[in-house]
Amino acid sequence: MQVRSIQLGELIGAQRGEVVVCIPVYGGYERFVDCLESVLAHTPAGLRILVCDDASPDLRLRQHVYERERESTVSLQLLYMRRQLNVGFPANVNAAFASSAPADVVVLNSDCLLAEGWLEGLREAACANCATATATALTNHGTIVSVPERDVPCPTLPDSWSFDDAAAAVRSQSLRLRPRLPTAIGHCIYVRRSALELAGEFDLAFSPGYGEEVDFSQRCLHAGLCHVAADEVLVFHHGGGSFARDGRP
């Protein structure tokens, strides 16, 4: 696996029709390590994974990224972009949008875990309709896309389920209805480039971060686009880890 450090504003060479997986991170080292390992294990070969480090105080994050180059045989391109100063989630993700142009972007919180088929399902849901702006994965901890109970986010799965088993059950039993949502939910969002070009990036008024995806989603709706749930994809979300420093949000 190739690991490359990129500068702020540098284009990574993606093409229209491709997808880049962006992991914005600040602190939460252990959660980030688990997240990155699940991405590397379950993401199709040949894709670019962009780690956007928002001046994390724990420098082990960068060390772990570069250790993966020596240890991994996965055929992915791992890109690492670190800011000198902390700017907050919206600005950090906007940098990923810019560097990944003109590709689509998956924004994945650094406290999530993935399972087999996650990207394929997410992309299929996002691209099934040309008017779709975003597709959001189901999760244990994600307000209106929470399972098994909608609007009841929970930090764990039911006791009888492992995450891999639950994700496989969702994938095999889903009717793939792709129900429409009033907004994308921020733990794991497939964002189509056409939506970014039409509605613009995240508004920095929401820095350091909360509600930026809702504002973006409403601008997409105003432009005639829609948002869907990728109801064949389950992502495990710890919750609160993307902004954590030493375990505290």
Short mmCIF file of C-alpha atoms in Angstrom, two decimals:
data_model
loop_
_atom_site.label_atom_id
_atom_site.label_comp_id
_atom_site.label_asym_id
_atom_site.label_seq_id
_atom_site.Cartn_x
_atom_site.Cartn_y
_atom_site.Cartn_z
CA MET A 1 0.00 0.00 0.00
CA GLN A 2 1.29 3.44 -0.96
CA VAL A 3 1.13 6.25 1.62
CA ARG A 4 1.58 9.83 0.48
CA SER A 5 1.56 13.09 2.41
CA ILE A 6 -0.29 15.90 0.62
CA GLN A 7 -0.42 19.63 1.20
CA LEU A 8 -3.51 21.67 1.92
CA GLY A 9 -5.20 22.53 -1.37
CA GLU A 10 -3.27 19.95 -3.38
CA LEU A 11 -5.32 17.93 -5.87
CA ILE A 12 -4.86 14.21 -5.39
CA GLY A 13 -5.49 13.29 -9.02
CA ALA A 14 -8.95 11.77 -8.69
CA GLN A 15 -11.22 11.63 -11.73
CA ARG A 16 -14.91 12.33 -12.20
CA GLY A 17 -16.87 9.17 -11.50
CA GLU A 18 -14.40 7.97 -8.87
CA VAL A 19 -14.97 8.11 -5.12
CA VAL A 20 -12.52 9.16 -2.40
CA VAL A 21 -13.02 8.02 1.20
CA CYS A 22 -12.28 10.89 3.60
CA ILE A 23 -11.63 10.29 7.31
CA PRO A 24 -11.52 13.63 9.18
CA VAL A 25 -9.84 13.15 12.54
CA TYR A 26 -8.93 15.08 15.68
CA GLY A 27 -7.72 13.03 18.63
CA GLY A 28 -9.48 9.79 19.55
CA TYR A 29 -6.43 7.74 18.60
CA GLU A 30 -7.76 4.28 19.49
CA ARG A 31 -11.06 4.85 17.68
CA PHE A 32 -9.22 6.17 14.63
CA VAL A 33 -6.94 3.13 14.49
CA ASP A 34 -9.92 0.77 14.59
CA CYS A 35 -11.70 2.84 11.95
CA LEU A 36 -8.75 2.91 9.57
CA GLU A 37 -8.16 -0.81 9.94
CA SER A 38 -11.80 -1.53 9.07
CA VAL A 39 -11.56 0.76 6.04
CA LEU A 40 -8.44 -1.02 4.81
CA ALA A 41 -10.01 -4.43 5.39
CA HIS A 42 -13.34 -3.76 3.67
CA THR A 43 -12.75 -1.14 0.96
CA PRO A 44 -12.32 -2.29 -2.67
CA ALA A 45 -8.79 -2.27 -4.06
CA GLY A 46 -7.56 0.71 -6.01
CA LEU A 47 -9.38 3.45 -4.09
CA ARG A 48 -7.92 6.50 -2.41
CA ILE A 49 -8.31 6.91 1.36
CA LEU A 50 -7.72 10.49 2.52
CA VAL A 51 -6.98 11.02 6.23
CA CYS A 52 -7.57 14.69 7.12
CA ASP A 53 -5.80 15.39 10.41
CA ASP A 54 -7.11 18.60 11.96
CA ALA A 55 -3.92 19.33 13.96
CA SER A 56 -4.51 16.41 16.29
CA PRO A 57 -2.57 16.76 19.56
CA ASP A 58 -1.75 13.04 19.51
CA LEU A 59 1.04 12.55 16.98
CA ARG A 60 0.58 8.80 17.08
CA LEU A 61 -2.13 9.31 14.45
CA ARG A 62 0.42 10.23 11.81
CA GLN A 63 2.81 7.52 12.95
CA HIS A 64 0.13 4.88 12.58
CA VAL A 65 -0.77 6.00 9.06
CA TYR A 66 2.83 5.63 7.90
CA GLU A 67 3.29 2.33 9.69
CA ARG A 68 0.49 0.92 7.55
CA GLU A 69 2.64 1.40 4.44
CA ARG A 70 5.23 -1.01 5.82
CA GLU A 71 2.75 -3.53 7.16
CA SER A 72 -0.10 -3.68 4.67
CA THR A 73 -0.39 -5.57 1.41
CA VAL A 74 -3.75 -3.94 0.59
CA SER A 75 -3.89 -2.34 -2.87
CA LEU A 76 -5.13 1.09 -1.79
CA GLN A 77 -3.64 4.58 -1.88
CA LEU A 78 -3.53 6.09 1.60
CA LEU A 79 -3.20 9.88 1.63
CA TYR A 80 -2.45 11.96 4.71
CA MET A 81 -3.12 15.69 5.04
CA ARG A 82 -2.35 17.47 8.33
CA ARG A 83 -3.21 21.04 9.25
CA GLN A 84 -0.88 23.16 11.34
CA LEU A 85 -3.78 24.72 13.25
CA ASN A 86 -7.08 23.23 14.31
CA VAL A 87 -9.91 24.66 12.17
CA GLY A 88 -12.88 22.45 13.03
CA PHE A 89 -14.83 19.80 11.19
CA PRO A 90 -16.47 21.84 8.38
CA ALA A 91 -13.24 23.45 7.17
CA ASN A 92 -11.36 20.17 7.49
CA VAL A 93 -13.91 18.33 5.36
CA ASN A 94 -14.08 21.19 2.85
CA ALA A 95 -10.35 20.69 2.27
CA ALA A 96 -11.07 17.05 1.45
CA PHE A 97 -13.83 18.08 -0.95
CA ALA A 98 -11.41 20.44 -2.72
CA SER A 99 -8.48 18.01 -2.89
CA SER A 100 -10.70 15.18 -4.14
CA ALA A 101 -12.29 17.15 -6.99
CA PRO A 102 -13.91 16.16 -9.29
CA ALA A 103 -14.59 12.82 -7.58
CA ASP A 104 -17.43 11.93 -5.24
CA VAL A 105 -16.51 11.83 -1.54
CA VAL A 106 -17.50 9.59 1.35
CA VAL A 107 -17.18 11.45 4.67
CA LEU A 108 -16.56 8.85 7.36
CA ASN A 109 -16.30 9.74 11.03
CA SER A 110 -13.15 8.43 12.66
CA ASP A 111 -15.11 6.57 15.36
CA CYS A 112 -16.90 4.25 12.91
CA LEU A 113 -16.40 0.62 11.92
CA LEU A 114 -17.23 -0.87 8.53
CA ALA A 115 -18.15 -4.28 7.18
CA GLU A 116 -18.00 -6.12 3.88
CA GLY A 117 -19.80 -4.42 1.00
CA TRP A 118 -20.18 -1.06 2.73
CA LEU A 119 -18.89 1.13 -0.09
CA GLU A 120 -20.57 -0.79 -2.88
CA GLY A 121 -23.94 -0.49 -1.14
CA LEU A 122 -23.48 3.16 -0.30
CA ARG A 123 -22.45 4.05 -3.83
CA GLU A 124 -25.27 2.08 -5.40
CA ALA A 125 -27.80 3.89 -3.22
CA ALA A 126 -26.29 7.30 -4.01
CA CYS A 127 -26.10 6.75 -7.76
CA ALA A 128 -29.42 4.99 -8.37
CA ASN A 129 -31.11 8.34 -9.07
CA CYS A 130 -29.47 11.30 -10.77
CA ALA A 131 -31.24 13.67 -8.37
CA THR A 132 -29.69 12.09 -5.27
CA ALA A 133 -27.23 14.34 -3.44
CA THR A 134 -26.22 12.03 -0.58
CA ALA A 135 -26.65 8.53 0.76
CA THR A 136 -26.35 7.81 4.48
CA ALA A 137 -25.62 4.40 5.98
CA LEU A 138 -27.75 2.88 8.71
CA THR A 139 -26.07 2.72 12.11
CA ASN A 140 -26.58 1.93 15.77
CA HIS A 141 -25.97 5.58 16.69
CA GLY A 142 -27.41 8.00 14.14
CA THR A 143 -30.75 9.61 15.08
CA ILE A 144 -33.23 8.92 12.23
CA VAL A 145 -31.07 6.18 10.65
CA SER A 146 -30.54 4.33 13.94
CA VAL A 147 -31.30 0.59 14.07
CA PRO A 148 -32.90 -1.47 15.43
CA GLU A 149 -35.01 1.46 16.68
CA ARG A 150 -35.34 4.62 14.61
CA ASP A 151 -34.66 7.81 16.60
CA VAL A 152 -33.17 5.72 19.43
CA PRO A 153 -29.38 5.94 19.02
CA CYS A 154 -27.48 3.45 21.15
CA PRO A 155 -23.71 3.12 21.73
CA THR A 156 -23.93 -0.67 21.40
CA LEU A 157 -25.76 -3.31 19.40
CA PRO A 158 -28.23 -5.71 21.04
CA ASP A 159 -26.36 -8.27 23.17
CA SER A 160 -27.04 -11.17 20.83
CA TRP A 161 -25.44 -9.50 17.81
CA SER A 162 -21.85 -8.97 16.74
CA PHE A 163 -21.32 -6.07 14.36
CA ASP A 164 -20.22 -8.28 11.46
CA ASP A 165 -23.29 -10.51 11.88
CA ALA A 166 -25.63 -7.52 12.11
CA ALA A 167 -24.11 -5.88 9.03
CA ALA A 168 -24.38 -9.14 7.08
CA ALA A 169 -28.02 -9.54 8.12
CA VAL A 170 -28.87 -6.01 7.00
CA ARG A 171 -27.05 -6.53 3.70
CA SER A 172 -28.78 -9.84 2.94
CA GLN A 173 -32.29 -8.95 4.12
CA SER A 174 -32.58 -5.33 2.96
CA LEU A 175 -35.27 -4.55 0.38
CA ARG A 176 -33.07 -1.70 -0.89
CA LEU A 177 -35.92 0.78 -0.78
CA ARG A 178 -33.49 3.71 -0.32
CA PRO A 179 -36.06 5.75 1.64
CA ARG A 180 -35.73 9.50 1.34
CA LEU A 181 -34.36 11.46 4.27
CA PRO A 182 -34.86 15.11 5.24
CA THR A 183 -31.10 15.39 5.81
CA ALA A 184 -27.88 13.43 5.55
CA ILE A 185 -26.61 12.09 8.90
CA GLY A 186 -22.97 12.80 9.55
CA HIS A 187 -21.39 9.50 10.64
CA CYS A 188 -21.05 8.11 7.11
CA ILE A 189 -22.23 10.07 4.07
CA TYR A 190 -21.68 9.47 0.37
CA VAL A 191 -21.63 12.97 -1.17
CA ARG A 192 -21.96 13.24 -4.93
CA ARG A 193 -19.79 15.78 -6.69
CA SER A 194 -22.80 17.09 -8.60
CA ALA A 195 -24.38 18.10 -5.27
CA LEU A 196 -21.23 19.93 -4.18
CA GLU A 197 -21.08 21.76 -7.49
CA LEU A 198 -24.72 22.78 -7.22
CA ALA A 199 -25.12 23.51 -3.51
CA GLY A 200 -21.58 24.37 -2.42
CA GLU A 201 -19.44 23.02 0.40
CA PHE A 202 -20.03 23.09 4.17
CA ASP A 203 -20.72 26.51 5.68
CA LEU A 204 -17.94 27.58 8.06
CA ALA A 205 -20.54 29.35 10.20
CA PHE A 206 -21.07 25.92 11.78
CA SER A 207 -17.46 25.62 12.94
CA PRO A 208 -16.03 23.92 14.93
CA GLY A 209 -18.74 21.47 13.95
CA TYR A 210 -22.38 20.57 14.49
CA GLY A 211 -25.23 20.95 12.02
CA GLU A 212 -23.10 21.60 8.94
CA GLU A 213 -24.47 18.52 7.15
CA VAL A 214 -28.05 19.61 7.91
CA ASP A 215 -27.44 23.04 6.39
CA PHE A 216 -25.75 21.46 3.36
CA SER A 217 -28.65 19.02 3.01
CA GLN A 218 -31.24 21.80 3.05
CA ARG A 219 -29.39 23.70 0.34
CA CYS A 220 -29.42 20.52 -1.75
CA LEU A 221 -33.17 20.15 -1.24
CA HIS A 222 -33.68 23.78 -2.23
CA ALA A 223 -31.79 23.00 -5.46
CA GLY A 224 -34.15 20.11 -6.23
CA LEU A 225 -31.94 17.25 -5.04
CA CYS A 226 -32.77 14.57 -2.46
CA HIS A 227 -31.14 12.47 0.25
CA VAL A 228 -31.55 8.73 0.80
CA ALA A 229 -30.72 6.05 3.31
CA ALA A 230 -28.52 3.24 2.04
CA ASP A 231 -30.69 0.69 3.80
CA GLU A 232 -28.45 -2.24 2.83
CA VAL A 233 -25.43 -0.79 4.71
CA LEU A 234 -24.87 -0.87 8.47
CA VAL A 235 -21.98 1.12 9.96
CA PHE A 236 -21.07 0.88 13.63
CA HIS A 237 -20.72 4.32 15.22
CA HIS A 238 -19.29 4.80 18.69
CA GLY A 239 -20.52 8.41 18.79
CA GLY A 240 -18.64 11.50 19.93
CA GLY A 241 -15.20 10.22 18.99
CA SER A 242 -14.58 12.45 15.97
CA PHE A 243 -14.06 15.49 18.17
CA ALA A 244 -12.52 13.66 21.13
CA ARG A 245 -9.35 14.64 22.88
CA ASP A 246 -8.18 12.24 25.60
CA GLY A 247 -11.62 10.62 25.56
CA ARG A 248 -13.53 13.86 26.04
CA PRO A 249 -15.57 15.42 23.19
#
